[in-house]
Amino acid sequence: MKIFILRRRLLTVLGCLLIAAVMFWLVNHPDVVGAAATERQLPIYSVARTEQLAALTFDAAWGNEDTEQLIEILGEYNVTATFFVVGDWVEKYPESVQALAEAGHSIQNHSDTHPYLTQCTPEEVIAELEACNDKIEDITGVRPTLIRCPYGDYNDQVINAIRSIGMEPIQWDVDSLDWKELSATEISQRVLERVEPGSIILFHNAALHTPEALPEIISSLQGQGYQFCTVSELLLEGEYTIDHAGRQQPA
């Protein structure tokens, strides 16, 4: 009887270990992880490109101290960039929005009031986007098709709301961290170490050392054969998928 009980306990323990091993494999196996990740609604962080293309992007939400300087630097290197602007910023600095558009830069949406969109209802998310789109279109004549969520904050509900009105959410795969007031050298090193074909690089206007860092970043990457384009130009046309890392891939 004791032997039978011991055997039953042993079988129970072995069964539990087997179940644990199977569950560990399911959770950690790359194929399973990838399949689960693709079920999430993700914005585009980067683009699968064989050409050495990259997009410089700037978030404009508050100050306006260096917008003209950024336009001059980008013009000196014949580079077009993408500016994600908040509706409130558009109202405060319409002349800067016009100047950016006239310089050939892409003006895209960064919400109307810079809220955490995950704390909004789908209707509120759409209202934020449309209000900002209206303000940009009134000045530039072009309605934005891209949105960068404030604070990089999103969930499935936010992404679904964005795509329901035909817009595409855009993140980044290279963060300059210029808002932390890093030195120009630190900003340059961070960016140059991380850029790869198809990268979307995040900067901010009114960041302390960004204008100082930009010439080194642009000239170094151009020296490596990189060309810069807007995010709209970087995105793939036709059918595509977005992998678990947010990289846009051909379907």
XYZ file of C-alpha atoms in Angstrom:
251
model
C 0.000 0.000 0.000
C 2.809 2.415 0.913
C 4.593 1.581 -2.351
C 1.384 2.330 -4.294
C 0.958 5.709 -2.570
C 4.585 6.622 -3.173
C 4.262 5.705 -6.846
C 1.092 7.783 -7.172
C 2.797 10.767 -5.540
C 5.795 10.330 -7.820
C 3.565 10.230 -10.890
C 1.755 13.351 -9.689
C 5.028 15.208 -9.219
C 6.310 14.094 -12.632
C 3.025 15.150 -14.218
C 3.269 18.605 -12.656
C 6.855 18.973 -13.853
C 5.840 17.945 -17.374
C 3.001 20.487 -17.430
C 5.356 23.197 -16.146
C 7.896 22.354 -18.847
C 5.254 22.506 -21.578
C 3.949 25.849 -20.302
C 7.492 27.257 -20.157
C 8.053 26.220 -23.776
C 4.781 27.735 -24.917
C 5.550 31.045 -23.240
C 9.175 31.281 -24.352
C 9.356 29.578 -27.720
C 10.125 32.265 -30.360
C 7.446 31.132 -32.790
C 4.785 31.190 -30.124
C 5.945 34.532 -28.754
C 5.951 35.987 -32.247
C 2.485 34.675 -32.975
C 1.135 36.144 -29.759
C 2.837 39.472 -30.344
C 1.372 39.861 -33.826
C -2.108 39.723 -32.309
C -1.397 43.041 -30.563
C -2.134 46.242 -32.422
C 1.240 47.901 -32.942
C 2.286 51.201 -34.486
C 5.172 51.304 -36.937
C 8.554 51.669 -35.221
C 10.761 51.151 -38.288
C 10.564 49.907 -41.878
C 12.227 46.936 -43.543
C 14.356 48.661 -46.161
C 17.312 47.326 -48.107
C 18.268 50.862 -49.175
C 20.099 53.062 -46.700
C 17.107 55.247 -45.976
C 16.222 56.821 -42.623
C 13.709 59.388 -41.388
C 14.486 62.279 -39.052
C 11.437 63.169 -36.947
C 10.789 65.982 -34.486
C 8.001 66.226 -31.923
C 6.759 69.790 -31.405
C 4.577 70.249 -28.353
C 5.794 73.215 -26.312
C 8.604 75.641 -27.078
C 9.553 77.201 -30.379
C 13.022 78.550 -29.675
C 14.885 76.692 -32.388
C 12.399 75.932 -35.178
C 13.999 78.410 -37.573
C 17.449 77.072 -36.701
C 16.328 73.515 -37.396
C 14.954 74.598 -40.765
C 18.295 76.233 -41.616
C 20.364 73.189 -40.594
C 18.160 70.739 -42.476
C 18.223 73.017 -45.515
C 22.012 73.240 -45.429
C 22.221 69.451 -45.791
C 19.277 69.257 -48.218
C 17.322 67.053 -45.811
C 13.556 66.838 -45.427
C 12.188 65.722 -42.058
C 8.852 64.951 -40.436
C 7.470 67.197 -37.702
C 4.757 65.751 -35.455
C 3.020 68.811 -34.069
C 0.408 69.293 -31.349
C -2.706 71.284 -32.234
C -2.097 73.728 -29.395
C 1.418 74.332 -30.776
C -0.056 75.000 -34.208
C -2.328 77.654 -32.717
C 0.566 79.340 -30.912
C 3.060 79.230 -33.775
C 1.190 79.183 -37.112
C 4.059 81.029 -38.796
C 6.444 78.196 -37.846
C 4.064 75.576 -39.231
C 3.904 77.537 -42.478
C 7.687 77.922 -42.573
C 8.205 74.188 -42.061
C 5.753 73.374 -44.836
C 7.336 75.890 -47.211
C 10.749 74.335 -46.520
C 9.387 70.993 -47.747
C 9.034 69.228 -44.419
C 6.163 66.885 -43.628
C 3.741 68.185 -40.964
C 1.986 65.370 -39.130
C -0.270 64.877 -36.112
C 0.831 64.674 -32.474
C -2.714 65.062 -31.012
C -4.520 68.297 -30.247
C -3.775 68.760 -26.524
C -1.058 66.134 -25.830
C -3.049 63.835 -23.503
C -2.378 60.233 -22.560
C -4.520 58.641 -25.253
C -4.862 55.402 -23.283
C -6.956 57.380 -20.803
C -9.332 58.514 -23.563
C -12.332 56.791 -25.081
C -12.092 55.867 -28.785
C -14.356 58.823 -29.548
C -12.066 61.162 -27.615
C -9.000 59.789 -29.427
C -10.621 60.461 -32.792
C -11.681 63.954 -31.685
C -8.082 64.725 -30.645
C -6.762 63.618 -34.017
C -9.354 65.358 -36.126
C -9.003 68.665 -34.249
C -5.244 68.665 -34.837
C -5.693 67.610 -38.468
C -8.068 70.527 -39.029
C -5.589 73.057 -37.633
C -2.698 71.734 -39.722
C -4.780 71.560 -42.899
C -6.033 75.113 -42.401
C -2.433 76.362 -42.570
C -0.708 73.961 -44.968
C -3.588 72.821 -47.136
C -2.525 69.220 -46.514
C -4.332 66.899 -44.118
C -2.030 64.653 -42.031
C -2.163 60.891 -42.456
C 0.269 59.974 -39.654
C 0.011 60.325 -35.870
C 2.591 59.965 -33.124
C 0.910 59.266 -29.804
C 1.901 61.695 -27.035
C 4.409 60.157 -24.616
C 4.589 57.131 -26.939
C 1.516 55.946 -25.023
C -0.865 53.537 -26.762
C -2.864 50.331 -26.427
C -5.028 48.259 -28.773
C -8.007 50.564 -28.311
C -5.953 53.634 -29.259
C -4.396 51.986 -32.323
C -7.770 50.703 -33.529
C -9.291 54.173 -33.139
C -6.427 55.741 -35.107
C -6.687 53.264 -37.963
C -10.482 53.534 -38.036
C -10.107 57.002 -39.585
C -7.428 55.943 -42.053
C -4.388 57.239 -40.162
C -1.223 55.325 -39.327
C 0.443 55.464 -35.886
C 4.206 56.031 -35.949
C 6.724 55.420 -33.156
C 10.524 55.259 -33.487
C 13.365 52.768 -33.166
C 16.129 55.328 -32.460
C 15.581 57.674 -29.515
C 18.025 60.567 -29.247
C 16.900 61.287 -25.648
C 17.560 64.943 -26.476
C 14.770 65.971 -24.081
C 17.003 64.808 -21.218
C 19.403 67.635 -22.100
C 22.191 65.244 -23.040
C 25.241 66.893 -24.552
C 25.490 67.153 -28.332
C 28.200 64.477 -28.291
C 26.023 62.088 -26.295
C 23.061 62.655 -28.590
C 25.203 62.022 -31.662
C 26.701 58.842 -30.253
C 23.295 57.459 -29.261
C 21.851 58.023 -32.713
C 24.846 56.947 -34.794
C 25.216 53.698 -32.839
C 21.595 52.714 -33.409
C 20.609 53.759 -36.930
C 20.024 51.050 -39.513
C 18.244 51.060 -42.886
C 14.598 51.940 -42.320
C 15.132 53.653 -38.965
C 12.808 56.341 -37.634
C 14.820 58.716 -35.436
C 13.180 60.712 -32.642
C 14.165 64.298 -31.797
C 12.291 67.197 -30.218
C 12.156 70.821 -31.182
C 13.181 73.186 -28.384
C 15.572 70.545 -26.986
C 18.705 72.176 -25.621
C 21.479 70.537 -27.677
C 19.666 69.101 -30.705
C 20.676 71.865 -33.150
C 24.291 71.376 -32.093
C 24.110 67.593 -32.576
C 22.281 67.514 -35.917
C 25.140 68.487 -38.265
C 27.370 65.688 -36.953
C 24.561 63.139 -37.171
C 23.486 64.113 -40.667
C 26.975 64.430 -42.145
C 28.159 61.151 -40.585
C 25.178 59.198 -41.877
C 25.374 60.790 -45.306
C 29.044 59.814 -45.327
C 27.945 56.212 -44.754
C 25.661 56.411 -47.769
C 22.393 57.158 -45.986
C 19.689 59.286 -47.525
C 17.001 60.993 -45.471
C 13.322 61.085 -46.326
C 10.011 61.821 -44.651
C 8.214 59.051 -42.776
C 5.545 58.964 -45.498
C 8.256 58.305 -48.078
C 9.907 55.681 -45.871
C 6.752 53.594 -45.430
C 6.141 50.648 -47.713
C 3.388 50.816 -50.302
C 0.863 48.058 -50.837
C 0.208 45.125 -48.537
C 2.380 44.838 -45.450
C 2.629 43.307 -42.009
C 4.027 44.660 -38.742
C 6.196 42.225 -36.799
C 6.465 41.857 -33.020
C 9.100 44.624 -32.915
C 6.896 47.085 -34.812
C 8.910 46.769 -38.028
C 6.846 47.217 -41.182
C 7.501 44.297 -43.546
C 6.276 43.512 -47.077
C 3.335 41.118 -46.962
